[in-house]
Amino acid sequence: MRIYTALSQAVFQNGNEEPHLVTIPHTWNALDGQDGGDDYYRGEGVYTFSLPDPTAGLCQFIAFRGVNHRADVFVNGCFVGTHEGGFSAFRFDISQYLKPHGNTLTVKADNAPSEIYPQRADFTFFGGIYRPVYFLEVPQAHFDLSYYGTDGIFAVPKEDGTVEIIVRCTEADGCRVVCEITDGETLCAAGTASARKETKLCLRVEQPKPWDGRGAAQLYTLTAKLFDGACEIDRVDTRIGFRTFFADAERGFFLNGRSYPLHGVSRHQDRLDMGWAISPSEHLEDMQLIEEVGANSIRLAHYQHDPYFYDLCDERGMVVWAEIPFITRFMPGEKARENTLSQMRELILQNFNRPSVCFWGISNEITIAGDSPELNENLRALHTLCKELDPTRLTTIAQFFKMEANHPHTDITDVQGVNYYFGWYAGETKDNGPKLDEMHAGRPQKPLAVSEYGVDHSLMWHSAAPINHDYTEEYAVAYHYEMLCTFAQRPYLWATYLWTMFDFAADARDEGGVKGRNCKGLVTYDRKTKKDTFFVCKAFWTTEPMVYIAGKRFANRAPDERTVSVFSNQQEVTLVLNGEIYATLPVTEHRAVFSDLPMQQGENVLLVTAGEVSDTCVLNAVAEHDTSYDLPEILESKRAGNWFLQSEEADALPDGKCFDADDPIGELMSHPLAAKIVRGWLMAKTEIPLEKRVLYTGRLLAWEKTTPQMRLREKTRTICTVMTDEDFAVLNRRLHTVPKE
């Protein structure tokens, strides 16, 4: 039988620290990865473990749940193997390297820049052994532990109760495999077969209960046993669920034959002062908060998450979009391409049996730095791999919000999502509806989702007249409310995923008065405070009676600031002001607005009731606006989108080795590839009307002769005033891949 020993302590050293004892899970970026400056340590860290003495006659493995980005493994100084990819499980057979006593395991973890994805994205890449490590012993004959980090058992449950099973075995000639499916304590099906390297069985459960989402997530346990004669020598348990699903381009998502709109949130796994090195208790708290807000789907961004969290999704009935970190910046070359395929293969095989997973995501905003035939081929290869490994699930992709309906990438996956940020990074909130309709009309047969939407907002800033980029809770409330109303009017959306459930670390950021953090979460980074936006979503997504007064932290109210919004899933709400009933209002689209409250000078107690539920707060009537609620002028320049620009700066190469938008026009246009990039970038500028694109391109060709020494950025802005810093950042990310010859 299997014997697991957790390796919970190691001696650690990296370039910044002296050797010292650490507890596993561990990351060396828990603090410097969240404090801003984009200067957290990215390099090698070395862990040294003492191993248990091996048991004679058994095989020994070392099993990792996650090491970022690269792990080189040594036992007693002998090289065992390398794993590239910071989010999937992996194991090595270390039997041949062990002595009877005194064995040492050394792991060199490395999150330095490389050809392993991700390398540029809006989150911190925490280095270290940030998930558990186990010393594992098994008999010589066992279920395959070397097959892409899996336990070697794969099941395809079908609607009629049939379960097709593949079990992989090692050194098992003469043994037999017994598979059993149970529902709680009841044996539902069983079968046996001679053990092979790949053993196939087909069982049938009579009248299976479906895995039916929130509140009805029926799970069955599939147990594979390996027998040598009458002796059971190995056993693996996995859970399965019976469900059907599809996405319709006009009617949205269906689960087990019924319409099941997906109201989703996206999740990053890190915590304040912990980074990615979190325990089951933190995972469980995250799930409980996601359940409380009323979500029924989770986009597990932007990488493979901890197996325990997938367990929770299976148990709690969450429909999951699972994806790999093929994100933001495409890295050309075969090594980087193979890394995307490797990470996708591990994601699929390690989560193959999970009923919660319905979608495999192949990339996120990968065209943000431009497009190329090589990128297109990489995406198509990922889709093909998904279908080869798992034809039962749908492939999806999260597109950059400037993606057009006729872009060839919209044809690659089964369904698609677009990250819509009108009202934050561009345009106004009201633009989202027309943009969605435009995308839907352009690809009427392609099921469409909103894969991200959100705005940064802080507990510190407040306004009675909020505007885009003021980082106030009030702007975020108005934005989310309008977005949820927009979605409710568009049943063709197969899902919407809020970005994001929790604030998370992004060390390159410095905006809204908070360094090193993306503050789009409904809940703060430490999980201690639910923002007002949490309750806006809860009003839309839940049926258990609730009512909430928004603006509690906007406590000091001047005469023109005394309007209060109340959110509820009930039909009407009553406001009691300072002990007296003020008004009863109907709840329209989950909101009631009490305008210009007649507050008394000083403290005012508000009580709002909706049937059996209530909420209360204290607001202070003051003579003038409290300026402490305003984003200081010194922070005004640190606006949304700065990570895009910083990303461009970080990608720049020193000493003018590569082309740049600040190079002379003549120099750029004399290089075939650089010229092609510049012309393509200008032609693809979506804000320029088609007829004007031709005009600008014609002028560009003339620039080579008339102004060859003028910098491209300067000249472009003289004839095309709509060009922004972000536009040039996109151009530079492409030009910086072209060396000057």
XYZ file of C-alpha atoms in Angstrom:
741
model
C 0.000 0.000 0.000
C 1.030 3.612 -0.378
C 2.906 5.372 2.425
C 2.966 9.184 2.328
C 5.310 11.278 4.472
C 4.943 15.054 4.262
C 8.247 16.940 4.072
C 7.305 19.977 6.112
C 10.688 21.591 6.834
C 13.768 22.420 4.800
C 16.921 24.481 5.026
C 16.561 27.309 2.515
C 18.953 29.762 0.894
C 18.755 32.218 -1.988
C 20.723 35.225 -3.187
C 19.176 37.497 -0.553
C 19.290 35.320 2.563
C 21.545 33.199 4.746
C 20.655 29.493 5.109
C 17.757 29.054 7.528
C 14.953 26.655 8.359
C 11.617 27.218 6.594
C 8.237 25.535 6.672
C 6.815 24.039 3.498
C 4.771 25.402 1.701
C 7.106 28.380 1.275
C 7.766 31.318 -1.047
C 10.632 33.779 -0.842
C 8.445 36.541 -2.295
C 5.761 36.658 0.403
C 6.728 40.243 1.281
C 8.733 41.731 -1.591
C 6.238 40.377 -4.139
C 3.434 42.583 -2.792
C 5.081 45.891 -1.849
C 5.359 47.495 -5.290
C 8.327 48.613 -7.325
C 8.423 45.578 -9.638
C 11.669 44.620 -7.926
C 10.872 41.373 -6.148
C 13.555 38.700 -6.193
C 13.415 36.515 -9.281
C 16.119 33.906 -9.260
C 17.154 30.650 -7.652
C 16.337 29.383 -4.185
C 17.774 26.136 -2.828
C 15.889 23.832 -0.454
C 17.565 20.959 1.393
C 15.468 18.214 3.030
C 16.314 15.183 5.133
C 14.488 12.131 3.794
C 13.014 9.213 5.736
C 14.899 5.942 5.484
C 13.605 3.846 2.596
C 11.672 0.625 3.215
C 13.298 -2.412 1.660
C 11.336 -3.906 -1.210
C 9.362 -0.741 -1.972
C 9.779 1.968 -4.606
C 10.358 5.531 -3.476
C 9.040 8.693 -5.125
C 9.270 12.366 -4.341
C 5.977 14.136 -5.112
C 5.525 17.889 -5.579
C 2.233 19.812 -5.845
C 3.772 23.025 -7.187
C 7.206 24.656 -7.567
C 7.568 27.954 -9.431
C 8.776 28.199 -12.235
C 11.461 25.538 -12.629
C 12.595 22.768 -10.289
C 15.891 20.860 -10.522
C 15.825 17.871 -8.175
C 18.844 16.098 -6.655
C 19.108 13.188 -4.213
C 22.399 12.714 -2.387
C 24.001 15.034 -4.931
C 22.785 13.038 -7.935
C 20.637 14.782 -10.512
C 17.160 13.227 -10.664
C 15.217 15.451 -13.037
C 13.811 18.845 -14.004
C 10.251 20.115 -14.128
C 9.347 23.298 -16.019
C 6.014 24.844 -15.125
C 5.108 26.457 -11.831
C 1.589 25.162 -11.205
C 1.211 21.443 -11.879
C 2.052 18.376 -9.810
C 5.048 16.217 -10.698
C 6.915 13.219 -9.286
C 10.282 11.531 -9.657
C 11.229 7.926 -8.907
C 14.238 8.273 -6.595
C 14.647 4.611 -5.589
C 18.012 4.145 -7.315
C 19.551 7.175 -5.591
C 18.794 6.229 -1.988
C 21.050 4.803 0.719
C 19.750 2.811 3.697
C 20.215 5.879 5.943
C 21.034 9.581 5.831
C 19.476 10.653 2.513
C 19.272 14.267 1.406
C 16.925 15.861 -1.104
C 17.970 19.143 -2.744
C 15.583 21.203 -4.842
C 16.729 24.217 -6.821
C 13.629 26.301 -7.478
C 13.923 29.165 -9.940
C 11.440 31.895 -10.927
C 13.941 33.888 -13.003
C 12.945 35.103 -16.489
C 13.030 32.212 -18.938
C 11.037 30.524 -21.696
C 8.608 29.060 -19.178
C 5.193 30.725 -19.101
C 4.188 33.144 -17.625
C 6.856 35.810 -18.045
C 4.855 39.018 -18.346
C 1.473 39.439 -16.691
C -0.429 41.573 -14.204
C 0.405 39.458 -11.155
C 3.418 38.486 -9.080
C 5.212 35.221 -9.905
C 5.936 33.982 -6.394
C 9.031 31.758 -6.309
C 9.506 28.665 -4.202
C 8.058 25.316 -3.164
C 4.708 26.853 -2.381
C 2.620 23.661 -2.229
C 3.154 20.449 -0.217
C 5.927 17.905 -0.871
C 5.664 14.195 -0.077
C 8.028 11.243 0.224
C 6.009 8.355 -1.186
C 6.594 4.600 -1.031
C 4.724 1.998 -3.097
C 5.147 -1.690 -4.000
C 7.158 -2.603 -7.082
C 3.880 -3.195 -8.922
C 1.717 -0.101 -8.645
C -0.538 2.296 -10.477
C 1.604 4.523 -12.667
C 2.994 7.456 -10.679
C 5.157 8.800 -13.516
C 2.411 9.639 -15.985
C 2.343 13.455 -16.032
C 1.846 13.797 -12.280
C -1.400 11.781 -12.267
C -2.446 8.697 -10.300
C -2.921 6.797 -13.535
C -6.715 6.428 -13.486
C -9.004 8.162 -15.975
C -12.784 7.911 -16.221
C -15.415 9.154 -18.662
C -18.899 8.973 -17.079
C -21.781 9.113 -19.541
C -25.377 10.202 -19.163
C -26.714 6.624 -19.252
C -24.532 5.590 -16.292
C -21.768 3.991 -18.339
C -18.254 4.740 -17.107
C -15.328 4.093 -19.440
C -12.166 3.624 -17.378
C -8.477 3.512 -18.263
C -6.011 2.458 -15.547
C -2.258 2.655 -16.078
C -0.038 0.161 -14.217
C 3.708 -0.338 -13.746
C 5.503 -3.700 -13.188
C 2.118 -5.384 -12.814
C 2.360 -8.510 -15.022
C 0.328 -11.298 -13.468
C -1.708 -8.867 -11.359
C -5.329 -7.883 -11.780
C -7.202 -4.608 -11.524
C -10.516 -4.309 -9.675
C -12.587 -1.130 -10.094
C -15.536 -0.199 -7.892
C -17.919 2.755 -7.985
C -19.656 3.721 -4.767
C -22.260 6.269 -3.758
C -21.495 6.907 -0.110
C -21.494 3.421 1.398
C -23.393 1.748 -1.457
C -21.570 -0.253 -4.116
C -23.039 0.821 -7.469
C -20.821 -1.036 -9.958
C -17.714 -3.232 -10.054
C -15.473 -4.936 -12.581
C -12.113 -6.675 -12.950
C -9.472 -7.143 -15.638
C -5.923 -8.398 -16.014
C -3.412 -5.672 -15.318
C -1.697 -4.161 -18.324
C 0.329 -1.041 -18.856
C -3.024 0.422 -19.926
C -6.023 -1.500 -18.592
C -9.513 -0.705 -19.891
C -12.796 -1.427 -18.135
C -16.395 -0.350 -18.650
C -18.809 -0.208 -15.694
C -22.403 0.906 -15.447
C -24.219 2.732 -12.639
C -27.978 2.262 -12.732
C -29.974 5.495 -12.684
C -27.067 7.747 -11.697
C -27.814 10.945 -9.821
C -26.441 13.927 -11.743
C -23.751 16.340 -10.639
C -26.096 19.299 -10.911
C -24.257 22.426 -9.796
C -24.650 24.445 -6.588
C -26.479 22.545 -3.874
C -26.738 19.312 -5.886
C -23.175 18.235 -6.586
C -23.613 14.456 -6.475
C -20.222 12.731 -6.462
C -19.321 9.075 -6.840
C -16.057 7.475 -5.726
C -14.199 5.347 -8.240
C -11.682 3.044 -6.559
C -9.034 1.129 -8.478
C -7.357 -1.744 -6.630
C -4.315 -3.698 -7.782
C -4.147 -7.333 -6.629
C -1.243 -9.768 -6.691
C -3.115 -12.986 -6.136
C -5.369 -12.397 -3.146
C -3.246 -9.535 -1.802
C -4.228 -5.924 -2.462
C -0.956 -4.100 -3.146
C -2.067 -0.680 -4.380
C -5.205 1.440 -4.367
C -6.267 4.762 -5.907
C -9.467 6.702 -5.233
C -10.846 9.384 -7.507
C -14.204 11.110 -7.638
C -16.438 11.362 -10.665
C -19.777 12.921 -11.529
C -22.431 12.368 -14.157
C -23.380 15.547 -16.016
C -23.992 16.903 -19.479
C -23.443 20.469 -20.579
C -23.243 22.658 -23.631
C -23.065 26.336 -24.581
C -25.534 27.719 -27.086
C -24.736 30.862 -29.085
C -28.201 32.327 -28.433
C -29.394 30.724 -25.191
C -26.246 30.524 -23.070
C -25.027 27.648 -20.885
C -27.003 24.471 -20.192
C -26.298 21.923 -17.443
C -28.033 18.541 -17.578
C -30.447 19.812 -20.184
C -31.622 22.948 -18.390
C -30.632 26.591 -18.755
C -27.993 27.369 -16.143
C -26.614 30.916 -16.528
C -23.067 31.086 -15.178
C -22.515 34.011 -12.792
C -18.814 33.644 -12.209
C -15.836 35.156 -10.454
C -12.129 34.845 -11.209
C -9.662 33.865 -8.521
C -5.967 34.297 -7.847
C -4.540 32.088 -5.115
C -2.296 34.478 -3.124
C -2.795 36.094 0.297
C -1.419 39.093 2.170
C 2.030 38.315 3.629
C 1.746 34.708 2.396
C 1.935 34.882 -1.385
C 1.046 31.529 -2.921
C 2.208 29.534 0.116
C -1.238 29.030 1.617
C -2.884 26.172 3.496
C -6.213 24.337 3.082
C -7.820 26.754 5.555
C -7.160 29.706 3.227
C -8.487 27.768 0.249
C -11.618 26.874 2.188
C -12.196 30.473 3.298
C -11.944 31.593 -0.332
C -14.532 29.038 -1.357
C -16.896 30.048 1.429
C -16.719 33.692 0.364
C -17.339 32.742 -3.269
C -20.355 30.716 -2.189
C -21.636 33.575 -0.053
C -21.574 36.084 -2.918
C -23.690 33.676 -4.952
C -21.329 32.703 -7.769
C -21.937 29.346 -9.418
C -18.825 29.304 -11.588
C -15.138 30.118 -11.103
C -12.494 31.015 -13.622
C -9.314 29.682 -12.031
C -6.921 32.269 -13.414
C -4.331 32.243 -14.848
C -2.805 28.845 -14.126
C -3.463 25.444 -12.616
C -4.645 25.806 -9.012
C -4.116 23.603 -5.978
C -5.758 20.143 -6.189
C -7.574 20.851 -2.924
C -9.351 23.831 -4.443
C -10.516 21.717 -7.386
C -11.791 19.233 -4.775
C -13.829 22.034 -3.227
C -15.216 22.985 -6.635
C -16.309 19.384 -7.199
C -17.938 19.215 -3.769
C -19.641 22.625 -3.875
C -20.969 22.371 -7.429
C -18.880 25.139 -9.005
C -18.573 25.044 -12.798
C -14.881 25.625 -13.534
C -12.960 27.315 -16.335
C -9.409 25.948 -15.921
C -6.519 27.417 -17.896
C -2.777 27.594 -18.433
C -0.600 30.732 -18.058
C -0.235 31.385 -21.792
C -0.732 35.071 -21.153
C 0.018 38.634 -22.298
C 3.293 38.188 -24.153
C 3.873 35.510 -26.764
C 7.408 34.131 -26.736
C 8.480 32.830 -30.145
C 10.519 29.670 -30.466
C 10.045 25.938 -30.083
C 11.020 25.739 -26.405
C 8.355 28.232 -25.320
C 5.790 26.570 -27.591
C 6.481 23.157 -26.083
C 6.106 24.640 -22.612
C 2.539 25.706 -23.386
C 1.713 22.200 -24.593
C 3.366 20.599 -21.577
C 1.443 22.769 -19.125
C -1.824 22.096 -20.958
C -1.209 18.347 -20.980
C -0.581 18.313 -17.222
C -3.589 20.530 -16.498
C -5.937 18.242 -18.429
C -4.622 14.876 -17.281
C -4.318 15.876 -13.617
C -7.901 17.187 -13.568
C -9.434 14.787 -16.075
C -11.914 13.163 -13.676
C -13.288 16.336 -12.108
C -16.966 16.977 -12.904
C -16.580 20.653 -11.987
C -14.235 21.337 -14.911
C -16.210 22.082 -18.082
C -13.812 24.380 -19.967
C -10.123 24.249 -20.858
C -8.727 27.762 -21.373
C -5.841 27.938 -23.836
C -4.708 31.554 -23.294
C -5.472 34.999 -21.887
C -5.028 38.320 -23.745
C -2.177 36.792 -25.714
C -2.573 39.352 -28.522
C -1.947 42.296 -26.192
C 1.598 42.499 -27.600
C 0.570 41.816 -31.182
C -0.202 38.860 -33.418
C 1.832 36.589 -35.662
C 1.441 33.372 -37.688
C 3.562 31.573 -35.073
C 1.209 32.652 -32.277
C -1.785 31.545 -34.318
C -0.226 28.119 -34.855
C 0.570 27.796 -31.148
C -3.054 28.479 -30.197
C -4.338 25.977 -32.751
C -1.912 23.351 -31.463
C -3.249 23.862 -27.940
C -6.851 23.462 -29.078
C -5.926 20.298 -30.984
C -4.137 18.871 -27.950
C -7.168 19.550 -25.745
C -9.419 17.683 -28.150
C -7.017 14.758 -28.439
C -6.698 14.342 -24.685
C -10.282 15.212 -23.743
C -12.978 15.519 -26.420
C -15.691 15.691 -23.717
C -15.026 19.291 -22.643
C -15.100 22.633 -24.437
C -12.066 24.744 -25.232
C -12.180 28.472 -24.599
C -9.998 31.567 -24.750
C -9.972 34.972 -23.050
C -9.443 37.670 -25.662
C -8.057 41.191 -25.199
C -10.918 43.702 -25.030
C -9.899 45.325 -28.329
C -10.400 42.042 -30.202
C -12.616 42.369 -33.272
C -15.207 39.778 -34.276
C -13.447 39.021 -37.574
C -10.087 38.244 -35.964
C -8.928 34.719 -36.919
C -8.371 33.774 -33.271
C -12.121 33.873 -32.693
C -12.415 30.699 -34.807
C -9.931 28.563 -32.883
C -11.766 27.392 -29.756
C -15.214 25.866 -29.215
C -16.418 28.914 -27.295
C -14.784 32.213 -26.458
C -14.653 34.957 -23.890
C -13.588 38.579 -24.142
C -12.152 40.634 -21.286
C -14.349 43.746 -21.464
C -13.050 46.800 -19.601
C -14.986 49.691 -21.107
C -15.550 52.053 -18.226
C -12.068 51.459 -16.871
C -9.207 51.008 -19.348
C -11.118 52.645 -22.186
C -14.450 54.244 -23.002
C -17.462 54.268 -20.690
C -19.388 51.554 -18.884
C -22.336 52.008 -21.221
C -20.093 50.948 -24.137
C -19.949 47.340 -22.948
C -23.450 46.408 -24.102
C -23.030 47.639 -27.692
C -19.549 46.072 -27.870
C -20.961 42.732 -26.734
C -23.758 42.946 -29.295
C -21.247 43.839 -31.999
C -19.060 40.838 -31.172
C -22.101 38.552 -30.995
C -23.433 39.783 -34.340
C -20.009 39.368 -35.948
C -19.760 35.733 -34.837
C -23.419 34.675 -34.386
C -22.611 30.949 -34.232
C -19.834 31.296 -31.635
C -20.953 31.134 -27.968
C -19.674 34.275 -26.239
C -18.793 35.000 -22.616
C -17.408 37.963 -20.715
C -14.223 36.434 -19.357
C -13.269 39.524 -17.308
C -14.836 42.806 -16.203
C -14.016 45.049 -13.250
C -12.468 48.237 -11.887
C -9.916 48.993 -9.195
C -11.437 50.466 -6.058
C -10.216 51.225 -2.565
C -11.825 51.393 0.851
C -10.186 54.819 1.300
C -11.748 56.877 -1.491
C -15.387 57.997 -1.757
C -17.510 60.363 -3.815
C -21.160 61.358 -4.237
C -20.390 62.043 -7.921
C -17.946 59.272 -8.863
C -16.098 59.215 -12.178
C -13.910 56.723 -13.974
C -10.427 56.350 -12.470
C -11.246 57.934 -9.119
C -10.770 54.534 -7.398
C -13.821 55.113 -5.200
C -16.114 52.408 -3.915
C -18.982 54.460 -5.303
C -17.673 54.335 -8.868
C -17.134 50.592 -8.534
C -20.679 50.131 -7.235
C -22.127 52.107 -10.159
C -19.949 50.208 -12.639
C -20.804 46.745 -11.322
C -24.472 47.557 -11.079
C -24.583 48.710 -14.700
C -22.584 45.684 -15.849
C -24.896 43.232 -14.090
C -27.934 44.928 -15.609
C -26.234 44.756 -19.020
C -25.605 41.028 -18.643
C -29.172 40.339 -17.501
C -30.402 41.779 -20.806
C -28.178 39.462 -22.881
C -29.152 35.803 -22.392
C -26.838 34.791 -25.238
C -23.834 35.106 -22.877
C -22.806 31.632 -21.749
C -20.961 33.077 -18.733
C -19.689 36.249 -17.094
C -16.591 36.253 -14.899
C -15.968 39.172 -12.589
C -12.356 40.295 -12.270
C -11.752 39.547 -9.549
C -13.055 37.924 -6.370
C -10.087 39.007 -4.239
C -7.450 41.725 -4.453
C -4.117 40.173 -5.399
C -0.426 40.997 -5.655
C 0.870 42.694 -8.799
C 4.244 44.093 -7.801
C 4.515 46.274 -10.914
C 1.410 48.275 -9.979
C 1.311 51.619 -8.185
C -2.084 53.227 -8.533
C -5.017 54.441 -6.505
C -2.819 54.897 -3.435
C -1.896 51.206 -3.200
C 1.452 49.820 -4.301
C 2.010 46.312 -5.565
C -1.630 45.316 -5.786
C -4.516 44.887 -8.175
C -7.528 46.183 -6.243
C -10.373 44.994 -8.456
C -11.437 42.422 -5.868
C -14.829 42.221 -4.199
C -12.878 41.310 -1.041
C -9.625 42.794 0.278
C -6.291 41.000 -0.054
C -6.386 39.840 3.576
C -9.990 38.567 3.132
C -11.092 40.661 6.138
C -13.346 43.193 4.392
C -16.111 42.692 1.851
C -16.333 45.779 -0.331
C -19.676 47.291 -1.314
C -19.373 45.597 -4.699
C -19.572 42.213 -2.964
C -23.129 42.991 -1.906
C -24.138 44.384 -5.298
C -23.282 40.988 -6.793
C -24.893 39.136 -3.917
C -28.179 40.963 -4.534
C -28.168 39.817 -8.165
C -26.920 36.257 -7.640
C -28.632 34.955 -4.494
C -32.198 34.140 -3.463
C -31.783 33.856 0.308
C -33.198 37.181 1.572
C -30.586 39.930 1.941
C -30.400 43.723 2.105
C -27.362 45.994 2.226
C -26.743 49.729 2.595
C -23.899 50.824 0.314
C -21.560 53.663 1.287
C -21.006 52.872 4.977
C -17.359 53.911 4.746
C -18.458 57.181 3.129
C -19.541 58.208 6.622
C -19.210 62.009 6.578
C -21.871 63.463 4.261
C -22.137 67.101 3.177
C -25.594 68.479 2.224
C -25.342 67.392 -1.435
C -23.966 63.932 -0.538
C -26.890 62.452 1.396
C -28.251 59.968 -1.153
C -28.050 56.291 -0.202
C -28.280 53.199 -2.436
C -29.668 49.982 -0.986
C -29.191 46.591 -2.658
C -31.498 43.658 -2.078
C -33.011 40.565 -3.652
C -36.406 41.372 -2.096
C -39.308 43.283 -3.656
C -39.259 46.374 -1.434
C -37.220 47.990 1.330
C -38.077 50.358 4.177
C -35.681 52.986 5.506
C -35.891 54.014 9.152
C -33.943 57.236 9.804
C -33.077 58.055 13.409
C -35.849 55.814 14.699
C -38.629 57.048 12.400
C -39.881 55.419 9.204
C -38.721 57.602 6.335
C -39.940 55.751 3.235
C -40.691 52.394 1.643
C -39.467 51.930 -1.930
C -39.789 49.169 -4.504
C -36.573 47.371 -5.392
C -35.942 47.844 -9.112
C -33.288 45.590 -10.623
C -32.040 44.834 -7.100
C -31.578 48.485 -6.093
C -33.531 51.189 -4.257
C -32.207 54.754 -4.030
C -33.136 57.067 -1.157
C -32.284 60.587 -2.340
C -31.392 63.690 -0.323
C -32.009 62.264 3.133
C -33.012 64.902 5.735
C -30.174 64.141 8.124
C -29.767 65.902 11.421
C -26.454 67.572 12.261
C -23.989 65.039 13.576
C -24.702 61.319 13.901
C -27.580 59.667 12.011
C -28.646 56.044 12.385
C -30.012 54.322 9.267
C -31.911 51.041 9.470
C -33.148 49.347 6.303
C -35.502 46.374 6.439
C -36.717 43.980 3.765
C -39.075 41.448 5.275
C -37.153 39.526 7.930
C -33.707 40.878 6.994
C -32.166 44.237 7.810
C -28.997 46.293 7.668
C -27.873 49.368 9.559
C -25.183 52.025 9.478
C -24.252 55.392 10.989
C -23.679 58.442 8.783
C -22.512 61.847 9.942
C -24.038 65.040 8.580
C -21.248 67.583 8.074
C -21.255 71.080 6.613
C -18.663 70.554 3.884
C -17.241 67.755 1.802
C -14.626 65.702 3.633
C -11.547 65.984 1.428
C -9.891 62.979 3.073
C -12.098 60.870 0.794
C -10.474 62.316 -2.355
C -7.624 60.690 -4.223
C -4.701 63.094 -3.621
C -3.345 64.989 -6.618
C 0.043 63.372 -6.146
C -1.595 60.046 -7.038
C -3.584 61.353 -9.999
C -0.896 60.425 -12.507
C -0.811 56.825 -11.322
C -3.822 55.776 -13.295
C -5.231 52.486 -14.479
C -3.273 50.842 -17.234
C 0.172 51.629 -15.883
C 1.070 47.949 -15.768
C 0.687 47.798 -19.558
C 3.229 50.598 -19.934
C 5.554 49.143 -17.320
C 5.304 45.832 -19.108
C 6.562 47.532 -22.247
C 9.424 49.190 -20.393
C 10.424 45.892 -18.803
C 10.531 44.235 -22.200
C 12.891 46.844 -23.649
C 16.421 45.684 -24.400
C 19.419 47.871 -23.435
C 21.842 49.699 -25.684
C 19.486 50.028 -28.650
C 19.890 46.385 -29.655
C 16.289 46.132 -30.844
C 13.936 48.447 -32.698
C 11.684 50.910 -30.867
C 8.953 53.448 -31.637
C 11.436 56.206 -30.785
C 13.782 55.131 -33.590
C 14.048 57.298 -36.756
C 11.453 56.531 -39.416
C 14.055 55.860 -42.076
C 15.848 53.305 -39.907
C 12.621 51.459 -39.101
C 11.283 51.430 -42.633
C 14.556 50.198 -44.112
C 14.282 46.954 -42.143
C 11.731 44.580 -43.776
C 10.371 43.040 -40.568
C 10.315 46.282 -38.559
C 8.551 48.048 -41.438
C 5.986 45.246 -41.680
C 5.266 45.515 -37.955
C 4.834 49.291 -38.086
C 2.534 49.183 -41.104
C 0.459 46.339 -39.654
C 0.155 48.131 -36.327
C -1.080 51.308 -37.965
C -3.530 49.473 -40.206
C -4.944 47.517 -37.252
C -5.578 50.615 -35.149
C -9.240 49.995 -34.331
C -10.122 53.616 -33.499
C -9.147 54.830 -36.975
C -11.939 54.567 -39.589
C -11.063 52.168 -42.370
C -10.928 54.878 -45.038
C -8.437 56.861 -42.933
C -6.184 53.879 -42.286
C -5.288 53.826 -45.969
C -4.565 57.556 -45.869
C -2.296 57.246 -42.842
C -0.484 54.281 -44.325
C 0.095 56.221 -47.494
C 1.552 59.091 -45.488
C 3.737 56.634 -43.613
C 5.279 55.441 -46.869
C 6.024 59.042 -47.765
C 7.717 59.649 -44.414
C 10.633 57.473 -45.487
C 11.640 60.149 -47.995
C 10.405 63.369 -46.404
C 11.262 62.918 -42.702
C 13.599 59.918 -42.378
C 15.343 61.314 -39.284
C 12.139 62.099 -37.325
C 11.208 59.665 -34.588
C 8.241 57.456 -35.462
C 6.343 58.209 -32.229
C 6.630 61.967 -32.736
C 5.647 61.944 -36.406
C 2.727 59.512 -35.892
C 1.188 61.747 -33.257
C 1.341 64.773 -35.551
C -1.148 63.218 -37.986
C -3.010 60.763 -35.753
C -3.995 62.339 -32.449
C -5.905 59.265 -31.221
C -2.666 57.356 -30.642
C -2.106 56.724 -26.911
C 0.824 55.595 -24.783
C -0.811 52.191 -24.567
C -0.912 51.963 -28.364
C 2.810 52.639 -28.554
C 3.415 50.129 -25.771
C 1.763 47.478 -27.944
C 3.928 48.493 -30.904
C 7.092 48.405 -28.808
C 6.414 44.935 -27.450
C 6.527 43.774 -31.052
C 9.449 45.918 -32.191
C 11.527 44.808 -29.202
C 11.535 41.277 -30.638
C 13.387 42.485 -33.760
C 17.157 42.857 -33.303
C 18.940 45.563 -35.255
C 21.309 44.024 -37.730
